[in-house]
Amino acid sequence: MILLKNGKNSKNEYMSLLIKGSKIDKIFRQKEEVDYIKDGIQVIELNGKLILPGIIDPHTHMRDPGFTMKEDFIAGSRACAKGGITTFIDMPNTNPPTVTHESLLQKKILAKQKSIVNYGFHFGGSRSGNVNEIKKVVKNKLASSVKIFLNVSTGDMLVEDNEILNNIFENSELVLVHAENEMIDKAAELAKKYKKKLYVCHISSKNEMERVIKYKKDSINNGYKIYAEVTPHHLFMNESNMVESEKSKKLLRMKPELKTRVDNEYLWNALINGYIDAIGTDHAPHLLEEKEKSTVFGIPGVETSLALMIDAYNKNKISINLIEKLMSTNIAKIFKLKNKGILEVGFDADITVVDTDYKWTVKNEHIESKCGWSPFENYELKGKNYMTIVNGSIVYIDGKFDMTVKGDDINEQRL
Ligand code: DOR
Ligand code: ZN
Ligand code: ZN
């Protein structure tokens, strides 16, 4: 048993929490209630640190299998643990791409062996059509969603054929899209036609956000649903960061590309006004050599996402309560993760403890991801993950990892 003693919750109220096995066993609202507890328990004094339900990252590219020089489930899950992420959901543009039942099962085996945090998978819609595979995976609830690329990006997964697109929507429950600009309209129309749930990844601009807000309003009476995701980089960065040096021009290439300060502000307003459902990092590591040599799209993000948001809280841009929703509670609901996303007795002990006052500077030499760099290098942040607990085990605390911890497949638990 572990007692997290003298912390506070997202509403700034006193909280101590007892973990038994892999579950939250008791929650204490008053300091006096825990002072007597001693015997046979590992007590961790938190001195007022913030206790959050484990952060869930719904959008990562862990590159395993196929591109493990960039990232793999060992380094990627260490990076998650360090950043405070207790569950990641991985994208299908690996090699082989996750577009067959068989390749999904292979990926599950790799993650089971390697990941120190919980994990799940988005299944891919393939450009040549794989509806029978989709049916198998959806029926057995083996993946969190079906993901399709409606614009060109890393990998060869662009789906253009209209009949294939219709088939995918018809046979999925929840469709994730990489859709920029007018491709958002195309995706929303298909969601409406088949009355399905649509999740728009990494909304990057005012233009895209306006489209999504329009469909959010339209969806209310039309039997479909549309969720909006933003990345930290589209909130905190814009084109002006790219002109800082020749190097940053190459490093900061991604899909969707960074936009303008006006777009940052529009996205922040949408977020504060409740139009955004989730923050996902789009953790897409590439090696520095690859980024410098040619144009490859993507930047890593799992080690900095929570700290960036806590820093924004310290600058009065967002409440902790909203951070908790966007980075855990809502994501557990959207992807139907049972017993996650809330600190409640009987729920999984996936817990992230944050030191909201800790000042630090992002440095490439401290990055755990195999890519070894961060687009936020030299950012000075106030707020950092202190401890990450996965299924009741402390996998990371104050710079130290326990690599013997193994994560669970969130898509298995749903069976
Ligand atoms: O910048 C990106 N990188 N956007 C994507 O959609 C894919 C990702 C990757 O896998 O590298
Ligand atoms: Zn994408
Ligand atoms: Zn992505």
PDB file of C-alpha atoms and ligand atoms in Angstrom, residues 59-61 63 91 93 147 149 153 178 201-202 229 231 255-256 281-284, ligand 3:
ATOM      1  CA  HIS A  59      -2.039  10.956 -29.919  1.00  0.00           C
ATOM      2  CA  THR A  60       1.507   9.568 -30.124  1.00  0.00           C
ATOM      3  CA  HIS A  61       3.718   8.064 -32.819  1.00  0.00           C
ATOM      4  CA  ARG A  63       7.560   4.361 -34.224  1.00  0.00           C
ATOM      5  CA  MET A  91      -0.924   5.933 -34.162  1.00  0.00           C
ATOM      6  CA  ASN A  93       1.777   4.889 -39.368  1.00  0.00           C
ATOM      7  CA  LYS A 147      -7.578   6.714 -37.792  1.00  0.00           C
ATOM      8  CA  PHE A 149      -5.167  10.546 -42.997  1.00  0.00           C
ATOM      9  CA  SER A 153       1.882  13.312 -43.893  1.00  0.00           C
ATOM     10  CA  HIS A 178      -5.803  14.037 -39.784  1.00  0.00           C
ATOM     11  CA  CYS A 201      -6.763  15.683 -34.506  1.00  0.00           C
ATOM     12  CA  HIS A 202      -4.437  18.634 -33.988  1.00  0.00           C
ATOM     13  CA  GLU A 229      -8.040  18.024 -30.213  1.00  0.00           C
ATOM     14  CA  THR A 231      -1.530  20.087 -29.496  1.00  0.00           C
ATOM     15  CA  LYS A 255       1.789  18.573 -40.230  1.00  0.00           C
ATOM     16  CA  PRO A 256      -0.257  20.643 -39.730  1.00  0.00           C
ATOM     17  CA  THR A 281       0.831  15.888 -28.154  1.00  0.00           C
ATOM     18  CA  ASP A 282       1.151  14.365 -31.639  1.00  0.00           C
ATOM     19  CA  HIS A 283       4.492  13.112 -30.272  1.00  0.00           C
ATOM     20  CA  ALA A 284       6.235  12.455 -33.608  1.00  0.00           C
TER      21      ALA A 284
HETATM   22 ZN    ZN B   3      -0.047  12.466 -35.501  1.00  0.00          ZN
END
